[in-house]
Coordinates of C-alpha atoms and ligand atoms in Angstrom, one line a residue:
X278 CA -11.3 9.5 -31.4
X279 CA -13.4 9.5 -28.3
X280 CA -12.3 12.9 -27.0
X281 CA -13.8 14.4 -30.2
X282 CA -17.3 12.8 -29.7
X283 CA -20.0 14.5 -27.7
X284 CA -22.6 12.5 -25.7
X285 CA -25.2 12.7 -28.5
X286 CA -22.8 11.2 -31.0
X287 CA -22.1 8.5 -28.6
X288 CA -25.8 7.8 -27.9
X289 CA -26.4 7.7 -31.6
X290 CA -23.5 5.4 -32.3
X291 CA -24.2 2.9 -29.5
X292 CA -27.9 2.7 -30.0
X293 CA -27.1 0.7 -33.1
X294 CA -24.9 -1.6 -31.2
X295 CA -26.9 -2.0 -28.0
X296 CA -30.7 -2.3 -28.3
X297 CA -32.4 -0.4 -25.5
X298 CA -34.3 -3.4 -24.4
X299 CA -31.1 -5.3 -23.6
X300 CA -30.4 -2.9 -20.8
X301 CA -33.7 -3.5 -19.0
X302 CA -34.5 -6.1 -16.4
X303 CA -36.2 -9.1 -17.9
X304 CA -39.4 -8.4 -16.0
X305 CA -39.9 -4.9 -17.5
X306 CA -42.5 -4.3 -20.1
X307 CA -44.4 -1.5 -21.9
X308 CA -47.8 -0.6 -20.6
X309 CA -50.7 0.4 -22.7
X310 CA -49.6 4.0 -22.9
X311 CA -46.3 3.0 -24.2
X312 CA -44.6 4.0 -20.9
X313 CA -42.0 1.6 -19.4
X314 CA -43.1 -0.4 -16.4
X315 CA -40.3 -1.9 -14.3
X316 CA -42.5 -3.8 -11.9
X317 CA -46.0 -5.2 -12.5
X318 CA -48.6 -2.6 -11.5
X319 CA -46.2 0.4 -11.6
X320 CA -45.4 2.8 -14.4
X321 CA -42.5 5.0 -15.2
X322 CA -43.5 8.0 -17.4
X323 CA -41.1 8.2 -20.3
X324 CA -38.1 6.2 -21.1
X325 CA -35.9 7.7 -18.3
X326 CA -34.4 4.6 -16.8
X327 CA -33.3 3.0 -20.0
X328 CA -31.7 6.3 -21.1
X329 CA -30.0 6.6 -17.8
X330 CA -28.7 3.0 -18.0
X331 CA -27.6 3.5 -21.5
X332 CA -25.8 6.7 -20.6
X333 CA -24.0 4.9 -17.8
X334 CA -23.0 2.1 -20.1
X335 CA -21.7 4.6 -22.7
X336 CA -19.9 6.5 -20.0
X337 CA -18.3 3.3 -18.8
X338 CA -17.3 2.3 -22.3
X339 CA -15.9 5.8 -23.0
X340 CA -13.9 5.8 -19.8
X341 CA -12.7 2.3 -20.4
X342 CA -11.5 3.3 -23.9
X343 CA -10.0 6.5 -22.6
X344 CA -7.9 4.8 -20.0
X345 CA -6.4 2.6 -22.8
X346 CA -5.1 5.6 -24.7
X347 CA -1.4 6.1 -24.6
X348 CA -0.1 9.6 -23.9
X349 CA 2.7 8.8 -26.4
X350 CA 3.2 6.0 -28.9
X351 CA 6.2 4.7 -26.9
X352 CA 4.6 4.8 -23.5
X353 CA 4.9 1.3 -21.9
X354 CA 1.9 -1.0 -22.6
X355 CA -1.2 -0.1 -20.7
X356 CA -2.9 -2.6 -18.4
X357 CA -6.5 -1.3 -18.2
X358 CA -8.6 -1.8 -15.2
X359 CA -12.2 -3.1 -15.2
X360 CA -13.2 -0.1 -13.2
X361 CA -11.6 2.6 -15.3
X362 CA -8.9 4.8 -13.6
X363 CA -9.7 3.9 -10.0
X364 CA -9.8 0.1 -10.3
X365 CA -6.1 -0.4 -9.8
X366 CA -6.0 2.0 -6.9
X367 CA -9.0 0.3 -5.3
X368 CA -7.4 -3.1 -5.7
X369 CA -4.1 -1.9 -4.2
X370 CA -6.0 -0.5 -1.2
X371 CA -8.0 -3.7 -0.7
X372 CA -5.3 -6.3 -1.5
X373 CA -2.1 -4.5 -0.5
X374 CA 1.2 -5.3 -2.2
X375 CA -0.1 -8.7 -3.4
X376 CA -2.2 -7.0 -6.1
X377 CA 0.7 -5.4 -8.1
X378 CA 2.9 -8.4 -7.5
X379 CA 0.3 -10.8 -9.0
X380 CA -0.3 -8.3 -11.9
X381 CA 3.4 -8.2 -12.6
X382 CA 3.9 -12.0 -12.4
X383 CA 1.0 -12.6 -14.7
X384 CA 2.5 -10.4 -17.4
X385 CA 6.1 -11.8 -17.7
X386 CA 6.3 -10.5 -21.2
X387 CA 6.0 -6.9 -20.0
X388 CA 9.2 -5.6 -18.4
X389 CA 7.4 -2.3 -17.7
X390 CA 3.7 -1.5 -17.9
X391 CA 1.4 1.5 -17.3
X392 CA -1.5 1.7 -14.9
X393 CA -3.9 4.5 -15.7
X394 CA -5.0 6.4 -12.6
X395 CA -6.9 9.7 -12.2
X396 CA -4.9 12.5 -13.9
X397 CA -1.8 10.4 -13.9
X398 CA -0.1 7.1 -14.6
X399 CA 1.9 4.6 -12.5
X400 CA 4.6 2.8 -14.4
X401 CA 5.6 -0.5 -12.9
X402 CA 9.1 -1.9 -13.7
X403 CA 9.6 -5.6 -13.3
X404 CA 12.9 -6.1 -15.1
X405 CA 16.4 -5.6 -13.6
X406 CA 17.9 -3.9 -16.6
X407 CA 15.1 -1.3 -16.6
X408 CA 15.4 -1.0 -12.8
X409 CA 19.0 -0.1 -13.2
X410 CA 18.0 2.4 -15.9
X411 CA 15.5 4.0 -13.5
X412 CA 18.2 4.3 -10.8
X413 CA 20.6 5.9 -13.3
X414 CA 18.1 8.5 -14.5
X415 CA 18.1 10.1 -11.1
X416 CA 17.9 13.7 -12.4
X417 CA 14.5 13.2 -14.0
X418 CA 13.2 10.2 -11.9
X419 CA 13.5 11.3 -8.2
X420 CA 12.0 10.2 -4.9
X421 CA 12.7 13.4 -3.1
X422 CA 9.8 15.5 -4.5
X423 CA 7.5 13.0 -2.9
X424 CA 9.0 13.2 0.5
X425 CA 7.4 16.5 1.8
X426 CA 3.9 15.2 1.3
X427 CA 4.7 11.7 2.5
X428 CA 6.4 12.9 5.7
X429 CA 3.5 15.3 6.4
X430 CA 1.1 12.5 6.3
X431 CA 3.1 9.8 8.0
X432 CA 5.0 11.9 10.6
X433 CA 2.4 14.7 11.0
X434 CA 4.8 17.5 10.3
X435 CA 3.4 21.1 10.5
X436 CA 3.2 23.4 7.4
X437 CA 6.2 25.5 8.4
X438 CA 8.4 22.4 8.7
X439 CA 7.1 20.8 5.4
X440 CA 8.0 24.0 3.7
X441 CA 11.6 23.7 5.0
X442 CA 11.7 20.1 3.8
X443 CA 10.6 21.2 0.3
X444 CA 13.6 23.5 -0.2
X445 CA 16.4 22.5 -2.6
X446 CA 15.3 18.9 -2.8
X447 CA 17.7 17.8 -5.6
X448 CA 20.5 20.3 -5.6
X449 CA 23.0 20.3 -8.5
X450 CA 26.7 19.9 -7.5
X451 CA 27.8 23.2 -6.0
X452 CA 24.3 24.4 -5.2
X453 CA 23.3 24.9 -1.6
X454 CA 21.7 21.8 -0.1
X455 CA 18.3 21.8 1.4
X456 CA 17.5 20.0 4.6
X457 CA 16.8 16.7 3.0
X458 CA 19.9 16.6 0.8
X459 CA 22.1 17.5 3.7
X460 CA 20.6 14.9 6.0
X461 CA 20.8 12.3 3.2
X462 CA 24.5 12.9 2.6
X463 CA 25.4 12.9 6.3
X464 CA 23.5 9.7 7.1
X465 CA 25.1 7.9 4.1
X466 CA 28.6 9.0 5.1
X467 CA 28.1 8.0 8.8
X468 CA 26.7 4.6 8.0
X469 CA 29.1 3.9 5.1
X470 CA 32.1 1.5 5.6
X471 CA 34.6 3.0 8.2
X472 CA 35.3 3.5 11.8
X473 CA 32.0 5.1 12.7
X474 CA 30.1 2.1 11.2
X475 CA 32.3 -0.4 13.1
X476 CA 31.9 1.4 16.4
X477 CA 28.1 1.8 16.0
X478 CA 27.7 -1.8 15.0
X479 CA 29.7 -3.0 18.0
X480 CA 27.6 -0.8 20.3
X481 CA 24.4 -2.1 18.8
X482 CA 25.4 -5.8 19.2
X483 CA 26.7 -5.3 22.7
X484 CA 23.4 -3.7 23.6
X485 CA 21.5 -6.7 22.1
X486 CA 23.7 -9.1 24.0
X487 CA 22.9 -7.3 27.2
X488 CA 19.2 -7.4 26.5
X489 CA 19.5 -11.2 25.9
X490 CA 21.4 -11.5 29.2
X491 CA 18.6 -9.6 31.0
X492 CA 16.0 -11.9 29.5
X493 CA 18.0 -15.0 30.7
X494 CA 18.3 -13.5 34.1
X495 CA 14.7 -12.7 34.4
X496 CA 13.4 -15.9 32.9
X497 CA 15.7 -18.6 34.1
X498 CA 17.5 -17.3 37.2
X499 CA 15.5 -19.4 39.6
X500 CA 16.4 -22.7 38.0
X501 CA 19.2 -24.9 39.3
X502 CA 19.9 -26.2 35.9
X503 CA 18.9 -23.7 33.3
X504 CA 18.6 -26.3 30.5
X505 CA 15.5 -27.8 32.1
X506 CA 13.6 -24.5 32.1
X507 CA 11.7 -23.1 29.1
X508 CA 9.7 -20.0 28.3
X509 CA 6.9 -19.8 25.7
X510 CA 7.1 -16.7 23.5
X511 CA 5.6 -15.2 20.4
X512 CA 8.7 -15.3 18.3
X513 CA 8.1 -12.1 16.4
X514 CA 7.3 -10.1 19.5
X515 CA 10.2 -11.6 21.4
X516 CA 12.8 -10.7 18.7
X517 CA 11.2 -7.3 18.2
X518 CA 11.4 -6.4 21.8
X519 CA 15.2 -7.0 21.9
X520 CA 15.7 -4.9 18.7
X521 CA 13.4 -2.1 19.8
X522 CA 14.9 -1.6 23.2
X523 CA 18.5 -2.0 22.2
X524 CA 18.1 0.4 19.1
X525 CA 16.5 3.0 21.3
X526 CA 19.5 2.7 23.7
X527 CA 22.4 2.6 21.2
X528 CA 21.0 5.5 19.1
X529 CA 19.5 7.7 21.8
X530 CA 21.5 6.7 24.9
X531 CA 20.6 5.1 28.2
X532 CA 18.1 7.9 29.0
X533 CA 16.4 7.5 25.6
X534 CA 12.7 8.5 25.2
X535 CA 11.5 5.0 24.7
X536 CA 12.7 3.3 27.8
X537 CA 13.1 6.1 30.2
X538 CA 10.5 8.8 29.5
X539 CA 8.4 7.9 32.5
X540 CA 9.4 6.4 35.8
X541 CA 6.4 4.0 35.7
X542 CA 7.3 0.6 34.2
X543 CA 3.8 0.3 32.6
X544 CA 4.4 3.5 30.7
X545 CA 7.7 2.2 29.2
X546 CA 6.1 -0.8 27.8
X547 CA 3.3 1.3 26.5
X548 CA 5.7 3.4 24.4
X549 CA 7.1 0.2 22.8
X550 CA 3.5 -0.9 22.0
X551 CA 2.8 2.7 20.7
X552 CA 5.8 2.3 18.3
X553 CA 4.4 -0.9 16.8
X554 CA 0.9 0.6 16.6
X555 CA 2.4 3.4 14.6
X556 CA 4.3 0.9 12.4
X557 CA 1.3 -1.3 11.7
X558 CA -0.9 1.6 10.7
X559 CA 1.5 3.4 8.4
X560 CA -0.7 2.6 5.3
X561 CA -3.7 4.2 7.0
X562 CA -1.7 7.3 7.9
X563 CA -0.6 7.5 4.3
X564 CA -4.2 7.7 3.1
X565 CA -4.3 10.8 5.4
X566 CA -8.1 11.4 5.7
X567 CA -8.7 12.8 9.2
X568 CA -6.2 10.3 10.7
X569 CA -7.2 11.0 14.3
X570 CA -10.5 9.3 13.3
X571 CA -9.7 6.9 10.5
X572 CA -6.3 5.8 11.7
X573 CA -6.7 6.1 15.5
X574 CA -4.2 3.5 16.7
X575 CA -1.3 4.5 14.6
X576 CA -2.1 8.2 15.0
X577 CA -2.2 8.1 18.8
X578 CA 0.8 5.8 18.9
X579 CA 2.7 8.3 16.8
X580 CA 1.6 11.3 18.9
X581 CA 2.5 9.5 22.1
X582 CA 6.0 8.8 20.8
X583 CA 6.4 12.3 19.3
X584 CA 5.5 13.8 22.7
X585 CA 8.1 11.5 24.5
X586 CA 10.7 12.3 21.9
X587 CA 9.8 16.1 22.2
X588 CA 10.2 16.1 26.0
X589 CA 13.6 14.3 25.6
X590 CA 14.8 16.9 23.2
X591 CA 13.5 19.7 25.3
X592 CA 15.4 18.4 28.3
X593 CA 18.7 18.6 26.3
X594 CA 19.4 14.9 26.9
X595 CA 20.2 14.6 23.2
X596 CA 23.5 16.3 23.9
X597 CA 24.4 13.7 26.5
X598 CA 27.4 11.3 26.3
X599 CA 25.6 8.1 25.6
X600 CA 23.7 9.5 22.6
X601 CA 25.2 8.4 19.2
X602 CA 27.0 10.9 17.1
X603 CA 24.7 10.3 14.1
X604 CA 21.6 11.4 16.2
X605 CA 23.4 14.5 17.5
X606 CA 24.3 15.5 13.9
X607 CA 20.7 14.8 12.7
X608 CA 19.3 17.2 15.4
X609 CA 21.9 19.8 14.6
X610 CA 21.1 19.7 10.9
X611 CA 17.4 20.1 11.5
X612 CA 17.9 23.0 13.9
X613 CA 20.2 24.8 11.5
X614 CA 17.6 24.5 8.8
X615 CA 15.1 26.2 11.0
X616 CA 13.1 23.3 12.5
X617 CA 11.5 23.9 15.9
X618 CA 13.0 21.5 18.5
X619 CA 9.6 19.8 19.1
X620 CA 9.1 19.2 15.4
X621 CA 12.6 17.5 15.3
X622 CA 11.0 14.8 17.4
X623 CA 9.0 13.7 14.3
X624 CA 12.1 13.5 12.1
X625 CA 13.8 11.4 14.8
X626 CA 10.8 9.1 14.9
X627 CA 11.4 8.3 11.2
X628 CA 15.0 7.5 12.0
X629 CA 14.0 5.3 15.0
X630 CA 11.6 3.6 12.6
X631 CA 14.3 3.0 10.0
X632 CA 16.6 1.6 12.6
X633 CA 14.1 -0.8 14.1
X634 CA 11.4 -2.2 11.9
X635 CA 13.3 -3.9 9.0
X636 CA 16.0 -5.2 11.4
X637 CA 13.5 -6.7 13.8
X638 CA 11.4 -8.4 11.1
X639 CA 14.4 -9.7 9.2
X640 CA 15.9 -11.0 12.4
X641 CA 12.7 -12.8 13.1
X642 CA 12.7 -14.6 9.7
X643 CA 16.4 -15.5 9.8
X644 CA 16.0 -17.1 13.3
X645 CA 12.8 -18.8 12.3
X646 CA 14.3 -20.2 9.1
X647 CA 17.3 -21.6 10.9
X648 CA 15.2 -23.2 13.7
X649 CA 12.7 -24.6 11.1
X650 CA 15.2 -26.9 9.5
X651 CA 17.6 -29.2 11.4
X652 CA 20.2 -29.3 8.6
X653 CA 20.4 -25.5 8.5
X654 CA 20.5 -25.2 12.3
X655 CA 23.4 -27.7 12.4
X656 CA 25.3 -25.9 9.6
X657 CA 24.9 -22.4 11.1
X658 CA 25.7 -23.6 14.6
X659 CA 28.7 -25.4 13.4
X660 CA 30.0 -22.3 11.6
X661 CA 29.4 -20.1 14.7
X662 CA 31.0 -22.6 17.1
X663 CA 33.9 -22.6 14.8
X664 CA 34.5 -18.8 15.3
X665 CA 33.5 -18.7 19.0
X666 CA 36.3 -18.6 21.5
X667 CA 36.3 -18.9 25.2
X668 CA 38.8 -17.5 27.6
X669 CA 40.1 -20.1 30.0
X670 CA 38.3 -20.3 33.3
X671 CA 35.5 -18.0 32.0
X672 CA 31.9 -19.0 31.2
X673 CA 31.3 -16.3 28.7
X674 CA 32.0 -17.1 25.0
X675 CA 33.8 -14.5 22.9
X676 CA 32.3 -13.7 19.5
X677 CA 34.2 -11.6 16.9
X678 CA 31.9 -9.4 14.8
X679 CA 34.3 -9.5 11.9
X680 CA 34.2 -13.3 11.8
X681 CA 30.4 -13.5 12.1
X682 CA 29.8 -11.2 9.1
X683 CA 32.5 -12.9 7.1
X684 CA 30.9 -14.8 4.3
X685 CA 33.9 -17.2 4.2
X686 CA 33.7 -18.1 7.9
X687 CA 29.9 -18.3 8.2
X688 CA 28.6 -18.7 4.6
X689 CA 25.4 -20.5 5.6
X690 CA 24.4 -17.8 8.1
X691 CA 25.0 -15.2 5.4
X692 CA 23.1 -17.2 2.8
X693 CA 20.0 -17.6 5.1
X694 CA 20.1 -13.8 5.8
X695 CA 20.1 -13.0 2.1
X696 CA 17.5 -15.5 1.1
X697 CA 15.2 -14.4 4.0
X698 CA 15.5 -10.8 2.6
X699 CA 14.7 -12.0 -0.9
X700 CA 11.7 -14.0 0.1
X701 CA 10.5 -11.5 2.7
X702 CA 10.8 -8.3 0.7
X703 CA 8.1 -7.1 -1.7
X704 CA 9.2 -3.5 -1.4
X705 CA 8.8 -0.8 -4.1
X706 CA 11.4 1.8 -5.0
X707 CA 9.3 4.8 -6.0
X708 CA 10.2 7.9 -8.1
X709 CA 8.3 10.9 -9.5
X710 CA 8.8 11.5 -13.2
X711 CA 10.0 15.2 -13.0
X712 CA 10.1 15.7 -16.7
X713 CA 9.1 13.7 -19.8
X714 CA 11.8 11.0 -20.0
X715 CA 12.8 8.2 -22.4
X716 CA 13.8 5.3 -20.3
X717 CA 16.5 3.0 -21.7
X718 CA 16.2 4.7 -25.1
X719 CA 12.8 3.1 -25.6
X720 CA 10.0 3.9 -23.2
X721 CA 8.3 7.3 -22.9
X722 CA 7.5 8.3 -19.3
X723 CA 5.1 11.2 -18.9
X724 CA 6.0 14.1 -16.6
X725 CA 4.1 14.0 -13.3
X726 CA 3.7 10.2 -13.3
X727 CA 4.9 7.8 -10.7
X728 CA 7.4 5.0 -11.5
X729 CA 7.9 2.1 -9.2
X730 CA 10.4 -0.8 -9.3
X731 CA 8.4 -3.8 -8.1
X732 CA 10.7 -5.7 -5.7
X733 CA 8.2 -8.4 -5.1
X734 CA 7.9 -9.3 -8.8
X735 CA 11.7 -9.2 -9.3
X736 CA 12.2 -11.4 -6.2
X737 CA 9.8 -14.0 -7.5
X738 CA 10.9 -14.1 -11.2
X739 CA 11.9 -17.5 -12.4
X740 CA 13.9 -16.0 -15.2
X741 CA 16.1 -14.5 -12.6
X742 CA 16.2 -17.0 -9.8
X743 CA 15.3 -20.3 -11.5
X744 CA 12.3 -22.6 -11.3
X745 CA 12.4 -22.7 -7.5
X746 CA 12.1 -18.9 -7.2
X747 CA 9.0 -19.3 -5.0
X748 CA 10.9 -21.6 -2.6
X749 CA 13.2 -20.7 0.3
X750 CA 16.5 -22.0 -0.8
X751 CA 19.5 -20.4 0.9
X752 CA 21.7 -22.6 -1.2
X753 CA 21.3 -20.1 -4.1
X754 CA 23.4 -17.7 -2.1
X755 CA 26.2 -20.1 -1.2
X756 CA 29.4 -19.6 -3.0
X757 CA 30.5 -22.2 -5.6
X758 CA 27.1 -22.8 -7.2
X759 CA 27.7 -23.2 -10.9
X760 CA 24.2 -22.6 -12.3
X761 CA 24.2 -18.8 -12.7
X762 CA 20.5 -18.4 -12.4
X763 CA 20.3 -20.4 -9.2
X764 CA 23.2 -18.6 -7.7
X765 CA 22.0 -15.5 -6.0
X766 CA 25.6 -14.1 -6.1
X767 CA 25.5 -14.2 -9.9
X768 CA 22.2 -12.4 -10.7
X769 CA 21.9 -8.9 -12.1
X770 CA 22.8 -6.4 -9.3
X771 CA 19.5 -4.6 -9.6
X772 CA 17.4 -7.8 -9.2
X773 CA 18.0 -8.0 -5.4
X774 CA 15.8 -5.2 -4.1
X775 CA 15.6 -5.7 -0.3
X776 CA 17.7 -2.6 0.3
X777 CA 16.3 -0.7 -2.7
X778 CA 18.7 0.8 -5.1
X779 CA 20.2 3.9 -6.7
X780 CA 20.0 7.2 -4.8
X781 CA 17.7 5.8 -2.2
X782 CA 19.7 2.6 -1.6
X783 CA 19.4 1.9 2.1
X784 CA 22.2 3.7 3.9
X785 CA 21.8 1.3 6.9
X786 CA 22.4 -1.9 4.9
X787 CA 26.0 -2.5 6.2
X788 CA 25.0 -1.7 9.7
X789 CA 21.9 -3.8 9.6
X790 CA 23.9 -6.8 8.1
X791 CA 26.4 -6.6 11.0
X792 CA 23.7 -6.2 13.6
X793 CA 21.3 -8.9 12.4
X794 CA 24.0 -11.5 11.8
X795 CA 25.5 -11.0 15.2
X796 CA 22.2 -10.9 17.0
X797 CA 21.0 -14.1 15.3
X798 CA 24.4 -15.7 16.2
X799 CA 23.8 -14.9 19.9
X800 CA 20.3 -16.5 19.8
X801 CA 21.5 -19.6 17.9
X802 CA 24.4 -20.1 20.3
X803 CA 22.5 -19.5 23.5
X804 CA 19.1 -21.1 22.9
X805 CA 17.1 -24.0 21.5
X806 CA 13.8 -22.9 20.0
X807 CA 11.1 -25.6 19.7
X808 CA 7.6 -25.5 18.5
X809 CA 4.8 -25.3 21.1
X810 CA 2.6 -28.4 21.1
X811 CA 0.8 -29.0 17.9
X812 CA 2.7 -26.2 16.1
X813 CA 5.5 -28.1 14.4
X814 CA 5.7 -27.9 10.6
X815 CA 4.7 -30.9 8.6
X816 CA 7.5 -33.1 7.5
X817 CA 10.1 -31.1 9.4
X818 CA 10.9 -33.7 12.0
X819 CA 9.4 -31.7 14.8
X820 CA 10.9 -28.4 13.8
X821 CA 9.0 -25.1 13.9
X822 CA 6.4 -24.4 11.3
X823 CA 7.1 -21.4 8.9
X824 CA 3.9 -19.4 8.1
X825 CA 3.3 -17.5 4.9
X826 CA 4.3 -13.9 4.8
X827 CA 1.4 -11.4 5.0
X828 CA 1.5 -9.8 1.6
X829 CA -2.0 -8.2 1.9
X830 CA -0.6 -5.0 3.3
X831 CA 1.3 -2.0 1.9
X832 CA 4.9 -3.4 1.8
X833 CA 6.6 -0.5 3.6
X834 CA 9.1 -3.0 5.1
X835 CA 10.0 -6.6 5.2
X836 CA 6.7 -8.4 5.5
X837 CA 5.5 -10.0 8.7
X838 CA 4.1 -13.5 9.0
X839 CA 0.5 -14.3 8.5
X840 CA -0.4 -15.5 12.0
X841 CA 1.7 -15.9 15.1
X842 CA 4.6 -18.2 15.7
X843 CA 4.9 -19.4 19.3
X844 CA 8.0 -21.2 20.4
X845 CA 9.5 -22.6 23.6
X846 CA 12.8 -21.0 24.4
X847 CA 15.2 -23.3 26.2
X848 CA 18.7 -22.2 27.2
X849 CA 21.3 -24.5 25.7
X850 CA 23.1 -27.0 27.6
X851 CA 26.8 -26.2 28.0
X852 CA 29.2 -23.5 28.2
X853 CA 27.9 -20.0 27.6
X854 CA 27.0 -17.9 30.6
X855 CA 26.7 -15.2 28.0
X856 CA 28.4 -13.9 25.0
X857 CA 30.9 -11.0 24.8
X858 CA 31.1 -9.4 21.4
X859 CA 34.5 -8.1 20.2
X860 CA 35.5 -6.3 17.0
Ligands
HEM1064 C1 17.4 -5.6 7.1 C2 17.3 -4.3 7.5 C3 17.0 -3.2 6.5 C4 16.3 -3.2 5.3 C5 15.8 -4.5 4.6 C6 16.2 -1.9 4.8 C7 15.6 -1.5 3.6 C8 15.5 -0.2 3.2 C9 14.8 0.1 2.0 C10 14.2 -0.8 1.0 C11 14.9 1.5 1.9 C12 14.3 2.3 0.7 C13 15.1 2.2 -0.5 C14 14.5 2.7 -1.8 O1 13.5 3.4 -1.7 O2 15.0 2.4 -2.8 C15 15.6 2.0 3.0 C16 15.8 3.3 3.3 C17 16.5 3.8 4.4 N1 17.0 3.0 5.4 FE1 17.0 1.0 5.5 N2 16.8 -1.0 5.8 C18 17.2 -1.8 6.8 C19 17.9 -1.3 7.9 C20 18.2 0.0 8.2 C21 18.8 0.5 9.4 C22 19.3 -0.4 10.5 C23 18.9 1.9 9.2 C24 19.5 2.9 10.2 C25 20.2 2.7 11.2 C26 18.3 2.2 8.0 C27 18.2 3.5 7.5 C28 17.6 3.8 6.3 C29 17.3 5.2 5.9 C30 17.8 6.5 6.7 C31 16.7 5.2 4.7 C32 16.2 6.4 3.8 C33 17.2 6.7 2.8 C34 16.9 7.9 2.0 O3 16.3 7.8 1.0 O4 17.3 9.0 2.4 N3 17.9 1.1 7.4 N4 15.9 0.9 3.8

């Protein structure tokens, strides 16, 4: 085959197929000495250019053919790229998650396929049965070996700390756990169903309710009748602010690094902005080429946050009463594994990130979807008013967290939440192939390759979700739908990817569900959101327009909208001077 041919063989072979002249520009001609002239009046001594062009053409053909070679007959089908080896990577960089999603959707006959990349392959899984097989093969297909390098780039860990992270990544039962394995187990236990989860959820929602109270006080306190006042906000930023501040408080206490690291108010807001700069530039940090120059905004955002978190740790405030147990244990585990206290700030940045970004963006979509459709708004409000109580003589409504998250009491709210996650999440579950593996008894996966489960493809697959897979239809998650394919509750368990799956299944999913549903409930009960002038959706009867999601970025979390959504926030007429959340 091609690897046994040398360049001369190739030149000889292809000269029969491609006449030299076909590689030259039409204006070229031979002069009277027989030398090639590219431009009238100039000469090129010898046939250098055509040979160069031919060599390039042959090289191209050879590389194209090479990338199509399977490393094993049972390797998943190869999708070659027009620019051999680097074409897929280039397109991923330029088009973000959209590229692989479109590639997957345009090959519905391939449940798994291979993308050739320099010195390796990327296998893309687009089928739930194979996704489950990937999750089950956790011994040979593991995310953890990728973590040290990823965290070094994204969090800026120093070499000593990365070496600690590298230890005992995937311990066998009974073996000593490395830092990552111990942290993983602790976080999964703390956020799993039980008392600690219930208490943390309640704390989080109460913190959110307080932030909403502060907003109402600050925005509407001068009005005689609150209902006549309104405030224009950028919906994503508005929701984000509540989630960012309250998460910093319930995880890191009232004296947390985000809201109290500087006495100056301006500096506080600055750190919140730094957080979102860091988030929005994660893809650039991941590329990791001199990030202080090529990824200035996220780099300096991260460094500012790490410095504030470092000062907070240095001051010993992490041992204070208002700090959550989970954070205290995280710091303790890192120190026990030999991390320097200031480096721990970077690990905590990753936890703050996990706690904020998906929750904030999901809350935004759920609120937007509810306020974009009158029928949904009425249904969700009806359910919530059905579970809201009010103590006699008191203006504050009382909301039970148990009832809000109960799919029986508030089925439409739950359905909008799940459907927003399905439509908004294009995430990938990524694993390294640690040893040659046969997946599902059929597909050969080569050691050292990367395998990714493509959530965006699975979430848009009409074989799974029915013909309306591209549409937002919370009805598919309502109980009692007979058509299995349309009923989100009846699909293959590995087809819903918003929280990932297998060993890396999001440990915060129960907590996030509690938090988001209750937060959205508070907003729906307390406010009306209306489109700003000229920004209503078409055919929505004056409701808010829903923009497309921005899928041209690396899908590291639930995707943001393409463009801003501004709304008028109007306190609702009626009863609630605020909402008290009870278990
Ligand atoms: C709607 C909200 C959320 C969504 C959609 C979400 C989604 C995800 C996803 C997709 C992953 C990666 C899974 C994979 O690679 O297969 C993940 C991991 C993780 N999430 Fe969440 N998440 C949310 C909220 C939260 C919250 C509130 C917390 C913490 C309080 C949290 C903590 C984590 C952690 C620690 C990991 C890393 C797990 C590991 O591999 O060790 N998440 N999340």
